[in-house]
Short mmCIF file of C-alpha atoms in Angstrom, two decimals:
data_model
loop_
_atom_site.label_atom_id
_atom_site.label_comp_id
_atom_site.label_asym_id
_atom_site.label_seq_id
_atom_site.Cartn_x
_atom_site.Cartn_y
_atom_site.Cartn_z
CA UNK A 1 74.50 113.36 60.31
CA UNK A 2 71.45 116.03 61.11
CA UNK A 3 72.62 119.61 61.41
CA UNK A 4 72.79 121.03 64.81
CA UNK A 5 70.61 123.52 65.24
CA UNK A 6 71.80 126.78 66.78
CA UNK A 7 68.81 128.30 69.16
CA UNK A 8 69.05 132.10 69.08
CA UNK A 9 68.95 133.78 72.63
CA UNK A 10 65.70 135.34 73.20
CA UNK A 11 65.53 139.08 73.81
CA UNK A 12 64.96 138.51 77.55
CA UNK A 13 68.09 136.41 77.82
CA UNK A 14 70.31 139.10 76.01
CA UNK A 15 68.85 142.23 77.99
CA UNK A 16 69.70 139.73 81.33
CA UNK A 17 73.14 139.58 79.79
CA UNK A 18 73.98 143.18 79.38
CA UNK A 19 72.04 144.03 82.52
CA UNK A 20 74.76 141.93 84.66
CA UNK A 21 78.02 142.16 82.37
CA UNK A 22 81.04 143.57 83.99
CA UNK A 23 81.29 147.29 83.03
CA UNK A 24 84.45 146.45 80.99
CA UNK A 25 82.87 143.66 79.08
CA UNK A 26 79.87 145.69 78.08
CA UNK A 27 81.28 147.36 74.96
CA UNK A 28 82.46 143.83 73.56
CA UNK A 29 78.43 142.70 74.02
CA UNK A 30 77.51 145.97 72.50
CA UNK A 31 79.18 145.11 69.36
CA UNK A 32 77.94 141.87 69.32
CA UNK A 33 74.24 142.72 69.61
CA UNK A 34 73.78 146.12 68.17
CA UNK A 35 72.26 145.28 64.78
CA UNK A 36 69.55 143.24 66.92
CA UNK A 37 66.15 144.95 65.68
CA UNK A 38 64.33 143.86 68.81
CA UNK A 39 63.09 146.67 70.64
CA UNK A 40 64.08 145.05 74.28
CA UNK A 41 67.54 144.42 73.50
CA UNK A 42 68.15 147.92 71.90
CA UNK A 43 66.89 149.40 75.24
CA UNK A 44 68.81 147.08 77.20
CA UNK A 45 71.96 148.19 75.36
CA UNK A 46 71.40 151.81 76.10
CA UNK A 47 70.97 151.16 79.82
CA UNK A 48 74.01 149.00 79.51
CA UNK A 49 76.07 151.65 78.00
CA UNK A 50 74.77 154.12 80.53
CA UNK A 51 75.70 152.07 83.36
CA UNK A 52 79.13 151.21 82.25
CA UNK A 53 79.78 154.66 81.62
CA UNK A 54 79.28 155.48 85.35
CA UNK A 55 81.13 152.79 86.46
CA UNK A 56 84.29 152.82 84.36
CA UNK A 57 83.84 156.93 85.56
CA UNK A 58 84.06 155.98 88.86
CA UNK A 59 86.88 153.68 88.79
CA UNK A 60 88.87 156.25 87.10
CA UNK A 61 88.04 158.79 89.62
CA UNK A 62 89.10 156.53 92.68
CA UNK A 63 92.35 155.23 90.59
CA UNK A 64 92.81 158.98 89.92
CA UNK A 65 92.89 159.63 93.92
CA UNK A 66 95.65 156.95 94.55
CA UNK A 67 97.65 158.28 91.70
CA UNK A 68 97.91 161.87 93.07
CA UNK A 69 98.41 160.11 96.68
CA UNK A 70 101.51 158.40 95.21
CA UNK A 71 102.62 161.15 93.31
CA UNK A 72 102.85 163.70 96.19
CA UNK A 73 104.16 160.88 98.38
CA UNK A 74 106.86 160.14 95.61
CA UNK A 75 106.09 156.59 96.13
CA UNK A 76 106.51 156.51 99.80
CA UNK A 77 103.88 156.29 102.55
CA UNK A 78 101.69 158.93 103.24
CA UNK A 79 99.64 160.45 106.23
CA UNK A 80 96.49 161.68 105.30
CA UNK A 81 94.85 163.95 107.49
CA UNK A 82 91.46 165.54 108.01
CA UNK A 83 89.17 167.13 110.49
CA UNK A 84 85.25 167.25 111.64
CA UNK A 85 83.37 168.85 113.76
CA UNK A 86 85.13 172.63 113.19
CA UNK A 87 81.96 174.19 112.96
CA UNK A 88 79.88 172.54 115.54
CA UNK A 89 78.83 174.02 118.88
CA UNK A 90 78.63 170.60 120.88
CA UNK A 91 81.25 167.65 120.92
CA UNK A 92 85.02 167.67 120.34
CA UNK A 93 87.04 168.50 117.21
CA UNK A 94 87.76 165.18 115.79
CA UNK A 95 90.97 164.71 113.73
CA UNK A 96 91.62 161.27 111.54
CA UNK A 97 94.92 160.30 110.08
CA UNK A 98 95.05 157.17 107.84
CA UNK A 99 97.83 155.76 105.72
CA UNK A 100 96.52 153.72 103.01
CA UNK A 101 98.90 151.28 101.18
CA UNK A 102 98.52 151.70 97.14
CA UNK A 103 96.81 148.31 97.02
CA UNK A 104 94.23 146.87 97.69
CA UNK A 105 92.26 150.13 96.35
CA UNK A 106 89.21 150.94 98.85
CA UNK A 107 86.58 151.46 95.90
CA UNK A 108 84.04 154.12 96.42
CA UNK A 109 86.15 156.57 98.77
CA UNK A 110 85.36 160.23 98.58
CA UNK A 111 85.12 163.18 100.47
CA UNK A 112 82.95 162.37 103.53
CA UNK A 113 80.21 164.98 103.18
CA UNK A 114 79.53 163.28 99.69
CA UNK A 115 78.51 159.99 101.24
CA UNK A 116 75.56 158.58 102.84
CA UNK A 117 75.74 157.65 106.52
CA UNK A 118 75.50 153.80 105.74
CA UNK A 119 78.27 154.23 102.88
CA UNK A 120 80.69 155.98 105.07
CA UNK A 121 80.48 153.34 107.68
CA UNK A 122 81.08 150.50 105.13
CA UNK A 123 83.87 152.28 103.89
CA UNK A 124 85.25 152.88 106.99
CA UNK A 125 85.55 149.33 107.76
CA UNK A 126 86.75 148.59 104.77
CA UNK A 127 89.55 151.23 105.48
CA UNK A 128 90.34 149.71 108.84
CA UNK A 129 91.00 146.39 107.25
CA UNK A 130 93.34 147.68 104.88
CA UNK A 131 95.03 150.94 106.33
CA UNK A 132 98.72 150.62 107.36
CA UNK A 133 97.95 153.02 110.33
CA UNK A 134 95.08 155.05 111.61
CA UNK A 135 95.20 157.69 114.39
CA UNK A 136 92.12 159.49 116.02
CA UNK A 137 92.55 162.47 118.04
CA UNK A 138 89.50 164.52 119.91
CA UNK A 139 90.04 168.01 121.41
CA UNK A 140 86.87 168.43 123.78
CA UNK A 141 85.09 171.76 124.00
CA UNK A 142 86.52 172.84 127.27
CA UNK A 143 89.85 172.91 125.59
CA UNK A 144 88.84 174.58 122.17
CA UNK A 145 86.97 177.22 124.50
CA UNK A 146 90.86 177.69 126.04
CA UNK A 147 92.89 177.61 123.49
CA UNK A 148 90.58 178.69 120.28
CA UNK A 149 89.97 176.95 117.38
CA UNK A 150 92.92 177.14 115.37
CA UNK A 151 95.26 176.00 118.27
CA UNK A 152 93.12 173.25 119.14
CA UNK A 153 93.10 172.26 114.91
CA UNK A 154 96.84 172.13 115.41
CA UNK A 155 96.72 169.85 118.73
CA UNK A 156 94.31 167.32 117.31
CA UNK A 157 96.51 167.04 113.87
CA UNK A 158 99.79 166.71 115.85
CA UNK A 159 98.20 163.97 117.75
CA UNK A 160 96.55 162.16 114.88
CA UNK A 161 99.81 162.00 112.88
CA UNK A 162 101.77 160.90 116.05
CA UNK A 163 99.26 157.89 116.86
CA UNK A 164 99.91 156.50 113.60
CA UNK A 165 103.23 155.69 114.83
CA UNK A 166 105.16 155.72 111.53
CA UNK A 167 107.56 158.09 109.72
CA UNK A 168 106.00 159.21 106.72
CA UNK A 169 107.14 160.32 103.51
CA UNK A 170 104.55 162.94 103.30
CA UNK A 171 102.11 164.26 105.18
CA UNK A 172 98.67 165.27 103.07
CA UNK A 173 96.27 167.65 104.64
CA UNK A 174 92.98 168.80 103.64
CA UNK A 175 92.56 172.72 103.19
CA UNK A 176 95.32 175.35 103.94
CA UNK A 177 98.84 175.18 105.76
CA UNK A 178 98.68 174.11 109.34
CA UNK A 179 102.39 173.65 110.03
CA UNK A 180 102.13 170.50 112.11
CA UNK A 181 104.78 168.58 110.44
CA UNK A 182 107.84 169.41 108.52
CA UNK A 183 106.83 167.22 105.43
CA UNK A 184 103.43 168.52 105.36
CA UNK A 185 101.49 169.24 101.81
CA UNK A 186 98.01 171.16 101.78
CA UNK A 187 95.61 170.11 99.20
CA UNK A 188 92.47 172.43 98.89
CA UNK A 189 89.72 169.98 98.70
CA UNK A 190 92.15 167.30 99.25
CA UNK A 191 89.28 165.16 100.81
CA UNK A 192 87.69 164.77 97.22
CA UNK A 193 90.75 164.21 95.33
CA UNK A 194 93.47 162.41 97.69
CA UNK A 195 92.85 158.95 98.51
CA UNK A 196 94.17 158.90 102.21
CA UNK A 197 92.52 162.28 103.09
CA UNK A 198 89.38 161.18 101.74
CA UNK A 199 90.02 158.05 103.89
CA UNK A 200 90.74 160.41 107.04
CA UNK A 201 87.64 162.43 106.52
CA UNK A 202 85.73 159.22 106.53
CA UNK A 203 87.45 157.89 109.31
CA UNK A 204 86.90 160.95 111.51
CA UNK A 205 83.60 161.55 110.48
CA UNK A 206 82.11 158.02 111.57
CA UNK A 207 83.99 157.83 114.64
CA UNK A 208 82.74 161.64 115.73
CA UNK A 209 79.35 160.60 114.54
CA UNK A 210 79.23 157.36 116.65
CA UNK A 211 80.41 159.54 119.93
CA UNK A 212 77.51 162.03 119.43
CA UNK A 213 74.85 159.53 119.29
CA UNK A 214 76.32 158.20 122.68
CA UNK A 215 76.38 162.03 124.15
CA UNK A 216 72.43 161.69 123.33
CA UNK A 217 72.07 159.30 125.41
CA UNK A 218 73.80 160.88 128.30
CA UNK A 219 72.55 164.37 127.59
CA UNK A 220 69.26 163.91 126.21
CA UNK A 221 67.08 166.86 124.93
CA UNK A 222 69.74 168.43 122.58
CA UNK A 223 69.08 166.46 119.58
CA UNK A 224 72.52 165.58 119.28
CA UNK A 225 71.88 161.88 117.35
CA UNK A 226 70.27 164.28 114.65
CA UNK A 227 72.46 167.11 114.47
CA UNK A 228 75.60 165.74 115.63
CA UNK A 229 76.30 168.88 117.80
CA UNK A 230 76.02 171.35 114.89
CA UNK A 231 73.76 174.16 115.25
CA UNK A 232 70.45 173.04 114.00
CA UNK A 233 67.21 174.85 115.12
CA UNK A 234 65.97 172.19 117.26
CA UNK A 235 69.34 172.16 119.02
CA UNK A 236 69.46 175.90 119.58
CA UNK A 237 65.90 175.89 120.83
CA UNK A 238 66.76 172.97 123.30
CA UNK A 239 69.93 175.32 124.61
CA UNK A 240 67.67 178.23 125.18
CA UNK A 241 65.22 176.13 126.80
CA UNK A 242 67.86 173.85 128.79
CA UNK A 243 71.14 176.08 128.98
CA UNK A 244 74.70 174.46 128.21
CA UNK A 245 75.75 170.57 128.79
CA UNK A 246 79.09 170.35 129.73
CA UNK A 247 79.98 169.25 125.72
CA UNK A 248 79.08 172.33 124.69
CA UNK A 249 81.43 174.94 123.63
CA UNK A 250 80.90 177.95 125.93
CA UNK A 251 82.57 180.54 123.32
CA UNK A 252 80.45 179.28 120.56
CA UNK A 253 77.07 179.57 122.38
CA UNK A 254 77.09 182.82 123.73
CA UNK A 255 74.26 184.52 121.15
CA UNK A 256 71.86 181.63 122.38
CA UNK A 257 71.34 182.02 125.94
CA UNK A 258 72.21 184.61 128.58
CA UNK A 259 72.96 181.90 131.39
CA UNK A 260 76.46 180.27 130.38
CA UNK A 261 75.27 176.96 131.75
CA UNK A 262 72.79 174.80 133.94
CA UNK A 263 75.26 172.23 134.48
#
């Protein structure tokens, strides 16, 4: 019987294998082909190692966010809370509150400011699918003008937490103490370190951004879809030209015009 001939994989085939392998399988492939003298293979090994390092590092980052969430909640349910729009001059202050289960993990979750708009929308949809509960609260500009930002923030957080409809083991809030819940724990930069707070930041940001895009149609000329109510140069120029709309925070806009409102 004739010996069966073993055909070696081409350099292109090896490179393709390395390029498509899951991150946790790259090390075994590198060990297998590390002595292959072909330049294409060696280049593919280097590229695959860099990719695996990034992907495994990202996985570890997200797992640590979930670990800290579980640690602070002592294995129970945590409501993560975060706000968006505090520094805007138009539109509401929006607070998101999210309860995430330990599984399934929402891979890629992060502080909303570190994500592209498209990535935020994708993650918000994933969060909505797996979340135990989600609460959203808006405090409108007139109320912010009436009670001030600190009180408006407490109002919004209280409402969003209540909307979750559960009794949590911990309420984890990004930033400094707000005193809105007896089980409150605050974490500086919590939106980058705690899974449920990051989820709340994403949900709040996507929800408010969608609202500001809708307001751009209702109150055209202020560039609200682009600036989301923050004080961009174009937005401020429009205020000086047009005056204030009903969704502007009068107490925030005193430096931009003499006439409080044209509506």
